[in-house]
């Protein structure tokens, strides 16, 4: 069954999510404020559009309300990430996953109702540390 996703922010993290979902045959709307990023995903995602997602009107025009799960992968611009998440929440998006830059960002995201907050670097560091420990145990 195809499910509808949108990925906002096509940096390394958002871009990788967008590629993987598309490879798995999912319908993905790819969004970024930079034209260059968007053109990179024209042939990968189902749709790729240039937009500033901090503008509520823009989000409505994109038909974001029909999308089941939105991934907010805006990195450095914490203000844009928070504003986008808040508006997605107000528009009634069913599931919102957001990339956090730091603990304060995470706290705000949880407070405004993000369903899932991820810290890619920290989470991956933890996983790798655990895999190093279990490999060491197996080696001994
Ligand atoms: P990564 O580590 O995943 O590469 P990053 O930390 O480099 O991410 P940024 O480059 O800051 O992340 O942001 C990711 C993307 O989000 C960028 O391609 C940027 O153009 C896009 N972006 C930033 N602000 C907005 C916005 N208001 N609307 C849409 N996209 C935005």
Short mmCIF file of C-alpha atoms and ligand atoms in Angstrom, two decimals:
data_model
loop_
_atom_site.label_atom_id
_atom_site.label_comp_id
_atom_site.label_asym_id
_atom_site.label_seq_id
_atom_site.Cartn_x
_atom_site.Cartn_y
_atom_site.Cartn_z
CA UNK A 1 0.00 0.00 0.00
CA UNK A 2 1.34 3.44 -0.92
CA UNK A 3 1.36 6.05 1.81
CA UNK A 4 1.88 9.75 1.32
CA UNK A 5 4.94 11.41 2.81
CA UNK A 6 6.42 14.89 2.58
CA UNK A 7 10.05 15.70 3.37
CA UNK A 8 10.83 19.35 4.14
CA UNK A 9 14.53 20.23 3.87
CA UNK A 10 16.66 18.23 1.47
CA UNK A 11 20.05 18.36 3.21
CA UNK A 12 22.00 15.17 3.94
CA UNK A 13 19.44 13.86 6.43
CA UNK A 14 16.21 14.89 4.66
CA UNK A 15 17.69 13.94 1.30
CA UNK A 16 18.56 10.48 2.52
CA UNK A 17 15.05 9.95 3.94
CA UNK A 18 13.53 11.14 0.68
CA UNK A 19 15.69 8.79 -1.41
CA UNK A 20 15.00 5.77 0.79
CA UNK A 21 11.22 6.29 0.91
CA UNK A 22 11.16 6.77 -2.87
CA UNK A 23 13.31 3.64 -3.42
CA UNK A 24 10.78 1.71 -1.36
CA UNK A 25 8.04 2.85 -3.74
CA UNK A 26 6.44 5.41 -1.45
CA UNK A 27 4.78 8.61 -2.68
CA UNK A 28 7.02 11.46 -1.53
CA UNK A 29 6.59 15.22 -1.87
CA UNK A 30 10.08 16.76 -1.58
CA UNK A 31 10.25 20.42 -0.49
CA UNK A 32 13.14 22.85 -0.07
CA UNK A 33 13.56 26.62 -0.17
CA UNK A 34 16.59 26.27 -2.49
CA UNK A 35 16.05 25.62 -6.17
CA UNK A 36 19.31 23.69 -6.51
CA UNK A 37 18.26 21.14 -3.84
CA UNK A 38 14.82 20.73 -5.38
CA UNK A 39 16.14 20.05 -8.88
CA UNK A 40 18.36 17.31 -7.44
CA UNK A 41 15.19 15.48 -6.32
CA UNK A 42 13.04 16.04 -9.44
CA UNK A 43 13.74 12.54 -10.73
CA UNK A 44 13.79 10.86 -7.33
CA UNK A 45 10.64 11.99 -5.50
CA UNK A 46 7.09 11.83 -6.87
CA UNK A 47 6.95 15.64 -6.71
CA UNK A 48 9.64 18.19 -5.86
CA UNK A 49 8.80 21.82 -5.13
CA UNK A 50 10.56 25.03 -4.11
CA UNK A 51 8.79 26.55 -1.10
CA UNK A 52 9.33 28.38 2.17
CA UNK A 53 7.42 26.20 4.61
CA UNK A 54 7.31 28.91 7.30
CA UNK A 55 4.47 30.47 5.28
CA UNK A 56 1.15 28.85 6.18
CA UNK A 57 -0.49 29.88 2.90
CA UNK A 58 2.26 28.08 1.00
CA UNK A 59 1.73 24.92 3.03
CA UNK A 60 -2.00 25.00 2.30
CA UNK A 61 -1.42 25.59 -1.42
CA UNK A 62 0.92 22.59 -1.50
CA UNK A 63 -1.95 20.43 -0.27
CA UNK A 64 0.04 19.43 2.80
CA UNK A 65 -3.20 18.68 4.66
CA UNK A 66 -3.69 15.60 2.48
CA UNK A 67 -0.35 14.15 3.54
CA UNK A 68 -0.27 11.55 6.27
CA UNK A 69 3.30 11.87 7.56
CA UNK A 70 5.58 14.92 7.26
CA UNK A 71 9.31 14.84 8.04
CA UNK A 72 10.83 18.23 8.94
CA UNK A 73 14.55 18.05 8.21
CA UNK A 74 15.45 21.73 8.36
CA UNK A 75 18.83 21.85 10.08
CA UNK A 76 20.54 25.07 11.06
CA UNK A 77 17.52 27.36 10.90
CA UNK A 78 15.91 26.35 14.21
CA UNK A 79 13.34 29.15 13.96
CA UNK A 80 12.15 27.88 10.55
CA UNK A 81 12.03 24.31 11.89
CA UNK A 82 9.89 25.32 14.90
CA UNK A 83 7.55 27.55 12.87
CA UNK A 84 7.07 24.87 10.21
CA UNK A 85 6.34 22.22 12.84
CA UNK A 86 3.87 24.48 14.64
CA UNK A 87 1.97 25.19 11.43
CA UNK A 88 1.88 21.53 10.41
CA UNK A 89 0.44 20.77 13.82
CA UNK A 90 -2.19 23.51 13.44
CA UNK A 91 -3.11 22.16 10.01
CA UNK A 92 -3.83 18.80 11.63
CA UNK A 93 -1.11 16.62 10.10
CA UNK A 94 -1.42 13.10 11.45
CA UNK A 95 2.28 12.35 12.05
CA UNK A 96 5.17 14.81 12.26
CA UNK A 97 8.80 13.71 12.60
CA UNK A 98 11.36 16.47 13.21
CA UNK A 99 15.13 16.59 13.26
CA UNK A 100 16.43 18.44 16.34
CA UNK A 101 19.68 20.38 16.38
CA UNK A 102 20.13 20.39 20.17
CA UNK A 103 18.37 19.65 23.47
CA UNK A 104 16.61 23.05 23.65
CA UNK A 105 15.27 22.59 20.14
CA UNK A 106 14.06 19.11 21.11
CA UNK A 107 12.29 20.47 24.20
CA UNK A 108 10.38 23.04 22.16
CA UNK A 109 9.48 20.49 19.48
CA UNK A 110 8.05 18.14 22.09
CA UNK A 111 6.13 20.99 23.70
CA UNK A 112 4.45 22.03 20.44
CA UNK A 113 3.40 18.45 19.70
CA UNK A 114 5.93 16.89 17.31
CA UNK A 115 5.15 13.14 17.28
CA UNK A 116 8.75 12.03 16.87
CA UNK A 117 11.94 14.03 17.47
CA UNK A 118 15.23 12.64 16.21
CA UNK A 119 18.88 13.65 16.67
CA UNK A 120 20.53 11.78 13.77
CA UNK A 121 24.14 12.29 14.87
CA UNK A 122 23.50 11.50 18.55
CA UNK A 123 21.22 8.52 17.81
CA UNK A 124 23.66 7.04 15.30
CA UNK A 125 26.58 7.59 17.72
CA UNK A 126 24.69 5.60 20.38
CA UNK A 127 23.91 2.77 17.97
CA UNK A 128 27.50 2.56 16.78
CA UNK A 129 28.82 2.58 20.37
CA UNK A 130 26.51 -0.34 21.23
CA UNK A 131 27.51 -2.25 18.13
CA UNK A 132 31.21 -1.69 18.99
CA UNK A 133 30.56 -3.07 22.51
CA UNK A 134 28.69 -6.13 21.24
CA UNK A 135 31.34 -6.85 18.59
CA UNK A 136 34.03 -6.62 21.30
CA UNK A 137 32.09 -9.08 23.46
CA UNK A 138 31.83 -11.50 20.54
CA UNK A 139 35.56 -11.08 19.78
CA UNK A 140 36.65 -12.01 23.32
P1 LIG B 1 22.10 17.98 7.03
O1 LIG B 1 23.09 17.84 8.18
O2 LIG B 1 21.01 16.98 7.02
O3 LIG B 1 22.73 18.20 5.68
P2 LIG B 1 21.92 20.65 7.55
O4 LIG B 1 22.22 20.80 9.00
O5 LIG B 1 22.98 20.96 6.53
O6 LIG B 1 21.33 19.25 7.31
P3 LIG B 1 20.40 22.74 6.59
O7 LIG B 1 21.21 22.81 5.34
O8 LIG B 1 20.49 23.82 7.56
O9 LIG B 1 20.61 21.40 7.27
O10 LIG B 1 18.85 22.58 6.22
C1 LIG B 1 18.40 21.49 5.49
C2 LIG B 1 17.63 22.01 4.31
O11 LIG B 1 16.49 22.75 4.75
C3 LIG B 1 18.44 22.92 3.40
O12 LIG B 1 18.53 22.34 2.11
C4 LIG B 1 17.65 24.23 3.41
O13 LIG B 1 17.63 24.87 2.14
C5 LIG B 1 16.25 23.76 3.83
N1 LIG B 1 15.47 24.85 4.42
C6 LIG B 1 15.89 25.77 5.34
N2 LIG B 1 14.90 26.63 5.64
C7 LIG B 1 13.81 26.23 4.93
C8 LIG B 1 12.45 26.72 4.82
N3 LIG B 1 12.04 27.78 5.50
N4 LIG B 1 11.61 26.07 3.98
C9 LIG B 1 12.02 24.99 3.28
N5 LIG B 1 13.27 24.49 3.34
C10 LIG B 1 14.16 25.10 4.14
#
